[in-house]
């Protein structure tokens, strides 16, 4: 018997396409492709569920940070992040972040694909940063004051507004 959690299942609706329930799943800005668990696949017909089995029939690219545009995703390899064109055989671009000893996790990408938020952990310290998506960018720490005072160490980002 196979047990699947809600985090492993995805429902997609069209006009425009939106992910309803997902774990590490992102729709391309045009709603035509899905990036889930490192696989890229075309969005299935309206109302069709996307199980891990269907996801794994997509093309594996090993990146899962989200979409920068309709053909480029954010890879989080080595915690330095890089852009990757989803074309077959493409290699990630130059690192976005400078070399560091933190454990970095992409959280959400701006709608225009120009900036992203990430969580950076070093030991027990966890901080959020905003950064441009261009190689060599300098991240800016998000201070947990004002509108960001509610940020905790377990924040979940749904989308950038």
Coordinates of N, CA, C and O in Angstrom, one line a residue:
X1 N 0.8 -1.2 0.0 CA 0.0 0.0 0.0 C 0.9 1.2 0.0 O 1.8 1.3 0.8
X2 N 0.6 2.2 -0.9 CA 1.4 3.4 -0.9 C 0.6 4.5 -0.2 O -0.6 4.7 -0.5
X3 N 1.3 5.3 0.6 CA 0.7 6.4 1.3 C 1.3 7.7 0.7 O 2.5 7.8 0.6
X4 N 0.5 8.6 0.3 CA 0.9 9.9 -0.2 C 0.4 11.0 0.7 O -0.8 11.0 1.0
X5 N 1.2 12.0 1.0 CA 0.8 13.1 1.7 C 0.2 14.2 0.8 O 0.5 14.2 -0.4
X6 N -0.6 15.1 1.3 CA -1.1 16.2 0.5 C 0.0 17.0 -0.1 O -0.2 17.6 -1.2
X7 N 1.2 17.0 0.5 CA 2.3 17.8 0.0 C 2.8 17.2 -1.3 O 3.4 17.9 -2.1
X8 N 2.5 15.9 -1.6 CA 3.0 15.3 -2.8 C 2.0 15.3 -3.9 O 2.3 14.8 -5.0
X9 N 0.8 15.9 -3.7 CA -0.2 15.9 -4.7 C -0.4 17.3 -5.2 O -0.2 18.3 -4.5
X10 N -0.8 17.4 -6.5 CA -1.0 18.7 -7.1 C -2.3 18.7 -8.0 O -2.5 17.8 -8.7
X11 N -3.1 19.7 -7.9 CA -4.2 19.9 -8.8 C -3.9 21.2 -9.6 O -3.5 22.2 -9.0
X12 N -4.2 21.1 -10.9 CA -3.9 22.3 -11.7 C -5.2 22.6 -12.4 O -5.9 21.7 -13.0
X13 N -5.6 23.9 -12.4 CA -6.7 24.4 -13.2 C -6.2 25.4 -14.2 O -5.2 26.1 -13.9
X14 N -6.9 25.6 -15.2 CA -6.5 26.6 -16.3 C -7.4 27.8 -16.2 O -8.3 27.9 -15.5
X15 N -7.0 28.8 -17.0 CA -7.6 30.1 -17.2 C -7.5 31.0 -16.0 O -8.5 31.3 -15.4
X16 N -6.4 31.5 -15.7 CA -5.1 31.0 -16.0 C -4.7 29.8 -15.1 O -5.4 29.6 -14.1
X17 N -3.7 29.1 -15.4 CA -3.3 27.9 -14.6 C -2.8 28.4 -13.2 O -2.1 29.3 -13.1
X18 N -3.1 27.6 -12.2 CA -2.7 27.9 -10.9 C -2.5 26.6 -10.1 O -3.3 25.6 -10.3
X19 N -1.4 26.5 -9.4 CA -1.2 25.3 -8.5 C -2.1 25.5 -7.3 O -2.1 26.6 -6.7
X20 N -2.8 24.5 -6.9 CA -3.7 24.6 -5.8 C -3.1 24.0 -4.5 O -3.1 24.6 -3.5
X21 N -2.6 22.8 -4.6 CA -1.9 22.1 -3.5 C -0.7 21.5 -4.1 O -0.7 20.8 -5.0
X22 N 0.5 21.8 -3.4 CA 1.7 21.3 -4.0 C 2.8 21.4 -3.0 O 2.8 22.1 -2.0
X23 N 3.8 20.5 -3.2 CA 5.1 20.6 -2.5 C 6.2 20.7 -3.5 O 6.4 19.9 -4.3
X24 N 6.9 21.9 -3.4 CA 8.0 22.2 -4.4 C 7.5 22.1 -5.8 O 8.2 21.5 -6.7
X25 N 6.4 22.7 -6.1 CA 5.9 22.8 -7.5 C 5.6 24.2 -7.9 O 5.1 25.0 -7.1
X26 N 6.0 24.5 -9.1 CA 5.9 25.9 -9.6 C 5.4 25.9 -11.0 O 5.9 25.1 -11.9
X27 N 4.5 26.8 -11.3 CA 4.0 26.9 -12.7 C 4.8 28.0 -13.4 O 5.1 29.0 -12.8
X28 N 5.1 27.8 -14.7 CA 5.8 28.9 -15.5 C 4.9 30.1 -15.5 O 3.7 30.0 -15.4
X29 N 5.5 31.3 -15.8 CA 4.6 32.5 -15.8 C 3.5 32.4 -16.8 O 2.4 32.9 -16.6
X30 N 3.7 31.7 -18.0 CA 2.6 31.6 -18.9 C 1.7 30.4 -18.6 O 0.7 30.2 -19.3
X31 N 1.9 29.7 -17.5 CA 1.0 28.6 -17.1 C 1.1 27.4 -17.9 O 0.2 26.5 -17.8
X32 N 2.1 27.2 -18.8 CA 2.1 26.1 -19.7 C 3.0 24.9 -19.2 O 2.8 23.8 -19.7
X33 N 3.9 25.2 -18.3 CA 4.8 24.2 -17.8 C 4.8 24.2 -16.3 O 4.6 25.1 -15.6
X34 N 5.1 23.0 -15.8 CA 5.2 22.8 -14.4 C 6.6 22.3 -14.0 O 7.2 21.5 -14.7
X35 N 7.2 22.9 -13.0 CA 8.5 22.5 -12.4 C 8.1 21.9 -11.0 O 7.6 22.6 -10.2
X36 N 8.4 20.6 -10.9 CA 8.1 19.9 -9.6 C 9.1 18.9 -9.3 O 9.5 18.1 -10.1
X37 N 9.7 19.0 -8.1 CA 10.7 18.1 -7.6 C 11.8 17.9 -8.6 O 12.4 16.8 -8.8
X38 N 12.2 18.9 -9.3 CA 13.3 18.9 -10.3 C 13.0 18.4 -11.7 O 13.8 18.2 -12.5
X39 N 11.7 18.2 -11.9 CA 11.2 17.7 -13.3 C 10.4 18.8 -13.9 O 9.7 19.6 -13.3
X40 N 10.5 19.0 -15.2 CA 9.7 19.9 -16.0 C 8.8 19.1 -16.9 O 9.2 18.1 -17.6
X41 N 7.5 19.5 -16.9 CA 6.5 18.8 -17.7 C 5.5 19.8 -18.2 O 5.3 20.9 -17.5
X42 N 4.8 19.5 -19.2 CA 3.7 20.3 -19.7 C 2.5 20.2 -18.7 O 2.3 19.1 -18.1
X43 N 1.8 21.3 -18.5 CA 0.6 21.3 -17.6 C -0.4 20.3 -18.2 O -0.7 20.4 -19.4
X44 N -0.9 19.4 -17.4 CA -1.9 18.5 -18.0 C -3.3 19.1 -18.2 O -3.5 20.3 -17.8
X45 N -4.2 18.4 -18.7 CA -5.5 18.9 -19.0 C -6.2 19.4 -17.7 O -5.8 18.9 -16.6
X46 N -7.1 20.3 -17.9 CA -7.8 20.9 -16.8 C -8.4 19.8 -15.8 O -9.0 18.9 -16.3
X47 N -8.2 20.0 -14.6 CA -8.8 19.1 -13.6 C -8.0 17.9 -13.3 O -8.3 17.1 -12.5
X48 N -7.0 17.6 -14.1 CA -6.2 16.4 -14.0 C -5.3 16.5 -12.8 O -4.5 17.5 -12.7
X49 N -5.3 15.5 -11.9 CA -4.3 15.5 -10.8 C -2.9 15.2 -11.3 O -2.8 14.5 -12.3
X50 N -1.9 15.7 -10.6 CA -0.5 15.4 -11.0 C 0.1 14.7 -9.8 O 0.4 15.3 -8.7
X51 N 0.3 13.4 -10.0 CA 0.9 12.6 -8.9 C 2.4 12.5 -9.1 O 2.9 12.9 -10.1
X52 N 3.1 12.1 -8.1 CA 4.6 11.9 -8.3 C 5.0 11.1 -9.5 O 5.9 11.4 -10.1
X53 N 4.1 10.1 -9.8 CA 4.4 9.2 -11.0 C 4.4 10.0 -12.2 O 5.2 9.9 -13.1
X54 N 3.4 10.9 -12.4 CA 3.3 11.7 -13.6 C 4.4 12.8 -13.6 O 5.0 13.0 -14.7
X55 N 4.7 13.4 -12.5 CA 5.8 14.3 -12.5 C 7.1 13.7 -13.0 O 7.8 14.2 -13.8
X56 N 7.4 12.5 -12.5 CA 8.6 11.8 -12.9 C 8.7 11.3 -14.3 O 9.7 10.9 -14.8
X57 N 7.6 11.5 -15.1 CA 7.6 11.3 -16.5 C 8.1 12.5 -17.3 O 8.3 12.5 -18.5
X58 N 8.2 13.6 -16.6 CA 8.8 14.8 -17.1 C 10.3 14.7 -17.3 O 10.9 13.7 -17.0
X59 N 10.9 15.8 -17.8 CA 12.3 15.8 -18.0 C 13.0 16.3 -16.7 O 12.7 17.3 -16.2
X60 N 13.9 15.5 -16.2 CA 14.6 15.8 -15.0 C 15.7 16.9 -15.3 O 16.6 16.6 -16.1
X61 N 15.7 18.0 -14.6 CA 16.7 19.0 -14.7 C 17.4 19.3 -13.4 O 18.3 20.1 -13.4
X62 N 17.0 18.7 -12.3 CA 17.6 18.8 -11.0 C 17.5 20.2 -10.3 O 18.2 20.4 -9.3
X63 N 16.7 21.1 -10.9 CA 16.6 22.4 -10.3 C 15.1 22.5 -9.8 O 14.2 21.9 -10.4
X64 N 15.0 23.3 -8.7 CA 13.6 23.4 -8.2 C 13.3 24.7 -7.5 O 12.5 24.8 -6.6
X65 N 14.0 25.8 -7.9 CA 13.8 27.1 -7.2 C 12.7 27.9 -7.7 O 12.3 28.9 -7.0
X66 N 12.1 27.6 -8.8 CA 11.0 28.4 -9.4 C 11.4 29.0 -10.8 O 12.6 28.8 -11.2
X67 N 10.5 29.7 -11.4 CA 10.7 30.2 -12.8 C 11.1 31.6 -12.8 O 10.5 32.5 -12.1
X68 N 12.2 31.9 -13.6 CA 12.6 33.3 -13.8 C 11.8 33.9 -15.0 O 11.5 35.1 -15.0
X69 N 11.6 33.1 -16.0 CA 10.7 33.4 -17.1 C 10.2 32.1 -17.7 O 10.3 31.1 -17.0
X70 N 9.5 32.1 -18.8 CA 8.9 30.9 -19.3 C 9.9 29.8 -19.7 O 9.4 28.7 -19.9
X71 N 11.2 30.1 -19.9 CA 12.1 29.1 -20.3 C 13.3 29.0 -19.4 O 14.3 28.3 -19.7
X72 N 13.3 29.7 -18.2 CA 14.5 29.7 -17.3 C 14.0 29.5 -15.9 O 13.1 30.1 -15.4
X73 N 14.8 28.6 -15.2 CA 14.4 28.4 -13.8 C 15.6 28.8 -12.9 O 16.8 28.9 -13.4
X74 N 15.3 28.9 -11.6 CA 16.4 29.3 -10.6 C 16.8 28.0 -10.0 O 16.0 27.2 -9.4
X75 N 18.1 27.7 -10.1 CA 18.7 26.5 -9.5 C 19.3 26.9 -8.2 O 19.9 28.0 -8.1
X76 N 19.2 26.0 -7.2 CA 19.8 26.4 -5.9 C 21.0 25.5 -5.6 O 21.3 25.3 -4.4
X77 N 21.7 25.0 -6.6 CA 22.9 24.1 -6.4 C 23.9 24.8 -5.6 O 24.2 26.0 -5.8
X78 N 24.4 24.2 -4.6 CA 25.5 24.7 -3.7 C 25.1 25.9 -2.9 O 25.9 26.6 -2.4
X79 N 23.8 26.2 -2.9 CA 23.3 27.4 -2.2 C 23.7 28.7 -2.7 O 23.5 29.8 -2.1
X80 N 24.3 28.8 -3.9 CA 24.7 30.0 -4.5 C 23.7 30.5 -5.6 O 23.8 31.6 -6.0
X81 N 22.9 29.6 -6.0 CA 21.8 29.9 -7.0 C 22.4 30.3 -8.4 O 23.5 30.9 -8.4
X82 N 21.7 29.9 -9.4 CA 22.1 30.2 -10.8 C 20.9 30.0 -11.7 O 19.9 29.3 -11.3
X83 N 20.8 30.7 -12.8 CA 19.8 30.6 -13.8 C 20.1 29.4 -14.7 O 21.2 29.1 -15.0
X84 N 19.1 28.6 -15.1 CA 19.2 27.5 -16.0 C 18.1 27.6 -17.0 O 16.9 27.6 -16.7
X85 N 18.5 27.6 -18.3 CA 17.6 27.5 -19.4 C 17.1 26.0 -19.4 O 17.9 25.1 -19.3
X86 N 15.8 25.8 -19.6 CA 15.3 24.4 -19.5 C 15.6 23.6 -20.8 O 15.2 22.5 -20.9
X87 N 16.2 24.3 -21.8 CA 16.5 23.5 -23.0 C 17.4 22.3 -22.7 O 18.3 22.4 -21.8
X88 N 17.2 21.2 -23.4 CA 18.0 20.0 -23.2 C 19.5 20.3 -23.3 O 19.9 20.9 -24.2
X89 N 20.2 19.8 -22.3 CA 21.7 19.9 -22.3 C 22.2 21.2 -21.8 O 23.4 21.4 -21.7
X90 N 21.3 22.2 -21.4 CA 21.8 23.5 -20.9 C 22.5 23.3 -19.5 O 22.1 22.4 -18.8
X91 N 23.4 24.1 -19.2 CA 24.1 24.1 -17.9 C 23.7 25.4 -17.2 O 23.5 26.4 -17.8
X92 N 23.7 25.3 -15.8 CA 23.5 26.6 -15.1 C 24.5 27.7 -15.4 O 25.6 27.4 -15.7
X93 N 24.0 28.9 -15.3 CA 24.8 30.1 -15.5 C 25.8 30.3 -14.3 O 25.9 29.5 -13.4
X94 N 26.4 31.5 -14.3 CA 27.3 31.8 -13.2 C 26.5 32.0 -11.9 O 25.3 32.3 -11.9
X95 N 27.2 31.7 -10.8 CA 26.5 31.9 -9.5 C 26.0 33.3 -9.3 O 26.6 34.3 -9.6
X96 N 24.8 33.3 -8.6 CA 24.2 34.6 -8.3 C 24.9 35.2 -7.0 O 25.2 36.3 -6.9
X97 N 25.0 34.3 -6.0 CA 25.5 34.7 -4.7 C 27.0 34.5 -4.6 O 27.5 33.6 -5.3
X98 N 27.7 35.3 -3.8 CA 29.2 35.0 -3.6 C 29.3 33.7 -2.8 O 28.4 33.3 -2.2
X99 N 30.5 33.2 -2.8 CA 30.8 31.9 -2.1 C 30.5 32.2 -0.6 O 30.8 33.3 -0.1
X100 N 29.9 31.2 0.1 CA 29.5 31.4 1.5 C 29.4 30.1 2.2 O 29.4 29.0 1.5
X101 N 29.3 30.1 3.5 CA 29.2 28.8 4.2 C 27.8 28.7 4.9 O 27.7 28.0 5.9
X102 N 26.8 29.2 4.2 CA 25.4 29.2 4.7 C 24.6 28.1 3.9 O 25.0 27.8 2.8
X103 N 23.6 27.6 4.5 CA 22.6 26.7 3.9 C 21.5 27.6 3.4 O 20.7 28.1 4.2
X104 N 21.4 27.9 2.1 CA 20.5 28.8 1.5 C 19.4 28.1 0.7 O 19.6 27.1 0.0
X105 N 18.1 28.6 0.9 CA 17.0 27.9 0.3 C 16.1 29.0 -0.4 O 15.6 29.9 0.3
X106 N 15.9 28.9 -1.7 CA 15.0 29.9 -2.4 C 13.6 29.7 -1.9 O 13.1 28.6 -1.6
X107 N 12.9 30.9 -1.7 CA 11.6 30.9 -1.1 C 10.5 31.3 -2.2 O 9.5 30.6 -2.4
X108 N 10.8 32.4 -2.9 CA 9.8 32.9 -3.8 C 10.5 33.9 -4.8 O 11.5 34.5 -4.4
X109 N 10.0 33.9 -6.0 CA 10.6 34.8 -7.1 C 9.6 35.8 -7.4 O 8.4 35.6 -7.5
X110 N 10.1 37.1 -7.7 CA 9.2 38.2 -8.0 C 8.5 37.8 -9.4 O 9.1 37.1 -10.2
X111 N 7.4 38.4 -9.6 CA 6.6 38.1 -10.9 C 7.4 38.4 -12.2 O 7.3 37.7 -13.2
X112 N 8.3 39.4 -12.1 CA 9.1 39.8 -13.3 C 10.4 38.9 -13.4 O 11.2 39.1 -14.3
X113 N 10.7 38.1 -12.4 CA 11.9 37.2 -12.4 C 13.2 37.9 -12.2 O 14.2 37.4 -12.3
X114 N 13.1 39.1 -11.7 CA 14.3 39.9 -11.5 C 14.9 39.8 -10.0 O 16.0 40.2 -9.8
X115 N 14.0 39.4 -9.1 CA 14.5 39.3 -7.7 C 13.9 38.0 -7.1 O 12.9 37.5 -7.5
X116 N 14.5 37.6 -6.0 CA 14.0 36.4 -5.2 C 14.3 36.6 -3.8 O 15.2 37.3 -3.4
X117 N 13.5 35.9 -3.0 CA 13.7 35.9 -1.5 C 14.2 34.5 -1.2 O 13.9 33.5 -1.8
X118 N 15.2 34.5 -0.2 CA 15.7 33.2 0.2 C 15.9 33.2 1.7 O 16.1 34.2 2.3
X119 N 15.9 32.0 2.3 CA 16.2 31.8 3.7 C 17.7 31.3 3.8 O 18.1 30.4 3.0
X120 N 18.4 31.9 4.7 CA 19.8 31.5 4.8 C 20.1 31.1 6.3 O 19.7 31.8 7.2
X121 N 20.6 29.9 6.4 CA 20.9 29.4 7.8 C 22.4 29.1 8.0 O 23.0 28.5 7.1
X122 N 22.9 29.5 9.1 CA 24.2 29.2 9.5 C 24.1 28.9 11.0 O 23.8 29.7 11.8
X123 N 24.3 27.6 11.3 CA 24.2 27.1 12.7 C 22.7 27.3 13.1 O 21.8 26.9 12.3
X124 N 22.5 27.9 14.2 CA 21.1 28.2 14.7 C 20.5 29.5 14.1 O 19.3 29.7 14.2
X125 N 21.3 30.3 13.5 CA 20.8 31.6 13.0 C 20.2 31.4 11.6 O 20.7 30.8 10.7
X126 N 18.9 32.0 11.5 CA 18.2 31.9 10.2 C 17.8 33.3 9.9 O 17.1 34.0 10.7
X127 N 18.1 33.7 8.6 CA 17.7 35.1 8.2 C 17.2 35.0 6.8 O 17.6 34.1 6.0
X128 N 16.3 36.0 6.4 CA 15.8 36.1 5.1 C 16.5 37.2 4.3 O 16.9 38.2 4.9
X129 N 16.7 37.0 3.0 CA 17.3 37.9 2.2 C 16.5 38.1 0.9 O 15.8 37.2 0.4
X130 N 16.7 39.3 0.3 CA 16.2 39.6 -1.0 C 17.4 39.8 -1.9 O 18.4 40.4 -1.5
X131 N 17.4 39.3 -3.2 CA 18.5 39.4 -4.0 C 18.1 39.5 -5.5 O 17.0 38.9 -5.9
X132 N 18.8 40.2 -6.3 CA 18.6 40.2 -7.7 C 19.0 38.9 -8.3 O 19.7 38.1 -7.7
X133 N 18.5 38.5 -9.5 CA 18.8 37.2 -10.1 C 20.0 37.3 -11.0 O 20.3 36.3 -11.7
X134 N 20.7 38.4 -11.1 CA 21.9 38.5 -11.9 C 23.1 37.9 -11.2 O 23.2 38.1 -10.0
X135 N 24.0 37.2 -11.9 CA 25.2 36.7 -11.3 C 26.0 37.8 -10.6 O 26.1 38.9 -11.1
X136 N 26.5 37.4 -9.4 CA 27.3 38.4 -8.7 C 26.5 39.4 -7.8 O 27.1 40.3 -7.3
X137 N 25.2 39.2 -7.7 CA 24.4 40.1 -6.9 C 24.7 40.0 -5.4 O 25.1 39.0 -4.9
X138 N 24.5 41.1 -4.8 CA 24.7 41.2 -3.3 C 23.3 41.1 -2.6 O 22.5 42.0 -2.9
X139 N 23.1 40.1 -1.8 CA 21.8 40.0 -1.2 C 21.7 41.0 -0.1 O 22.6 41.5 0.5
X140 N 20.4 41.4 0.2 CA 20.1 42.4 1.2 C 19.3 41.7 2.3 O 18.2 41.1 2.0
X141 N 19.7 41.7 3.5 CA 19.1 41.1 4.6 C 17.7 41.8 4.9 O 17.6 43.0 4.9
X142 N 16.7 41.0 5.1 CA 15.4 41.5 5.5 C 15.3 41.6 7.0 O 15.4 40.6 7.7
X143 N 15.2 42.8 7.5 CA 15.1 43.0 8.9 C 13.7 42.7 9.4 O 12.8 43.1 8.8
X144 N 13.6 42.0 10.5 CA 12.3 41.6 11.0 C 11.6 42.7 11.8 O 11.4 42.5 13.0
X145 N 11.4 43.8 11.2 CA 10.7 44.9 11.8 C 9.6 45.4 10.9 O 9.5 45.0 9.7
X146 N 8.7 46.2 11.4 CA 7.6 46.8 10.6 C 6.8 45.7 10.0 O 6.4 44.7 10.7
X147 N 6.6 45.8 8.7 CA 5.7 44.8 8.0 C 6.3 43.4 8.0 O 5.6 42.4 7.8
X148 N 7.6 43.3 8.3 CA 8.3 42.0 8.3 C 8.5 41.4 9.7 O 9.1 40.4 9.9
X149 N 7.9 42.1 10.7 CA 8.0 41.6 12.1 C 7.4 40.3 12.4 O 7.8 39.6 13.3
X150 N 6.5 39.9 11.5 CA 5.8 38.6 11.7 C 6.6 37.4 11.2 O 6.3 36.2 11.4
X151 N 7.7 37.7 10.4 CA 8.5 36.6 9.9 C 9.1 35.8 11.0 O 9.8 36.3 11.9
X152 N 8.9 34.5 10.9 CA 9.5 33.6 11.9 C 10.5 32.7 11.1 O 10.7 32.9 9.9
X153 N 10.9 31.6 11.7 CA 11.8 30.7 11.1 C 11.1 29.6 10.3 O 11.7 28.8 9.6
X154 N 9.8 29.7 10.3 CA 9.0 28.7 9.6 C 8.0 29.3 8.6 O 7.0 28.8 8.3
X155 N 8.4 30.5 8.1 CA 7.5 31.2 7.2 C 7.3 30.4 5.9 O 8.3 29.8 5.4
X156 N 6.2 30.5 5.3 CA 5.9 29.8 4.0 C 5.5 30.9 3.1 O 4.5 31.6 3.3
X157 N 6.1 31.1 2.0 CA 5.8 32.1 1.0 C 4.9 31.5 -0.1 O 5.3 30.4 -0.7
X158 N 3.8 32.1 -0.4 CA 2.9 31.6 -1.4 C 3.2 32.3 -2.7 O 3.3 31.6 -3.7
X159 N 3.3 33.6 -2.7 CA 3.6 34.3 -4.0 C 4.2 35.7 -3.6 O 4.0 36.1 -2.5
X160 N 4.8 36.3 -4.6 CA 5.4 37.6 -4.4 C 4.3 38.6 -4.8 O 3.8 38.5 -5.9
X161 N 4.1 39.7 -4.0 CA 3.1 40.7 -4.3 C 3.7 42.1 -4.1 O 4.5 42.3 -3.3

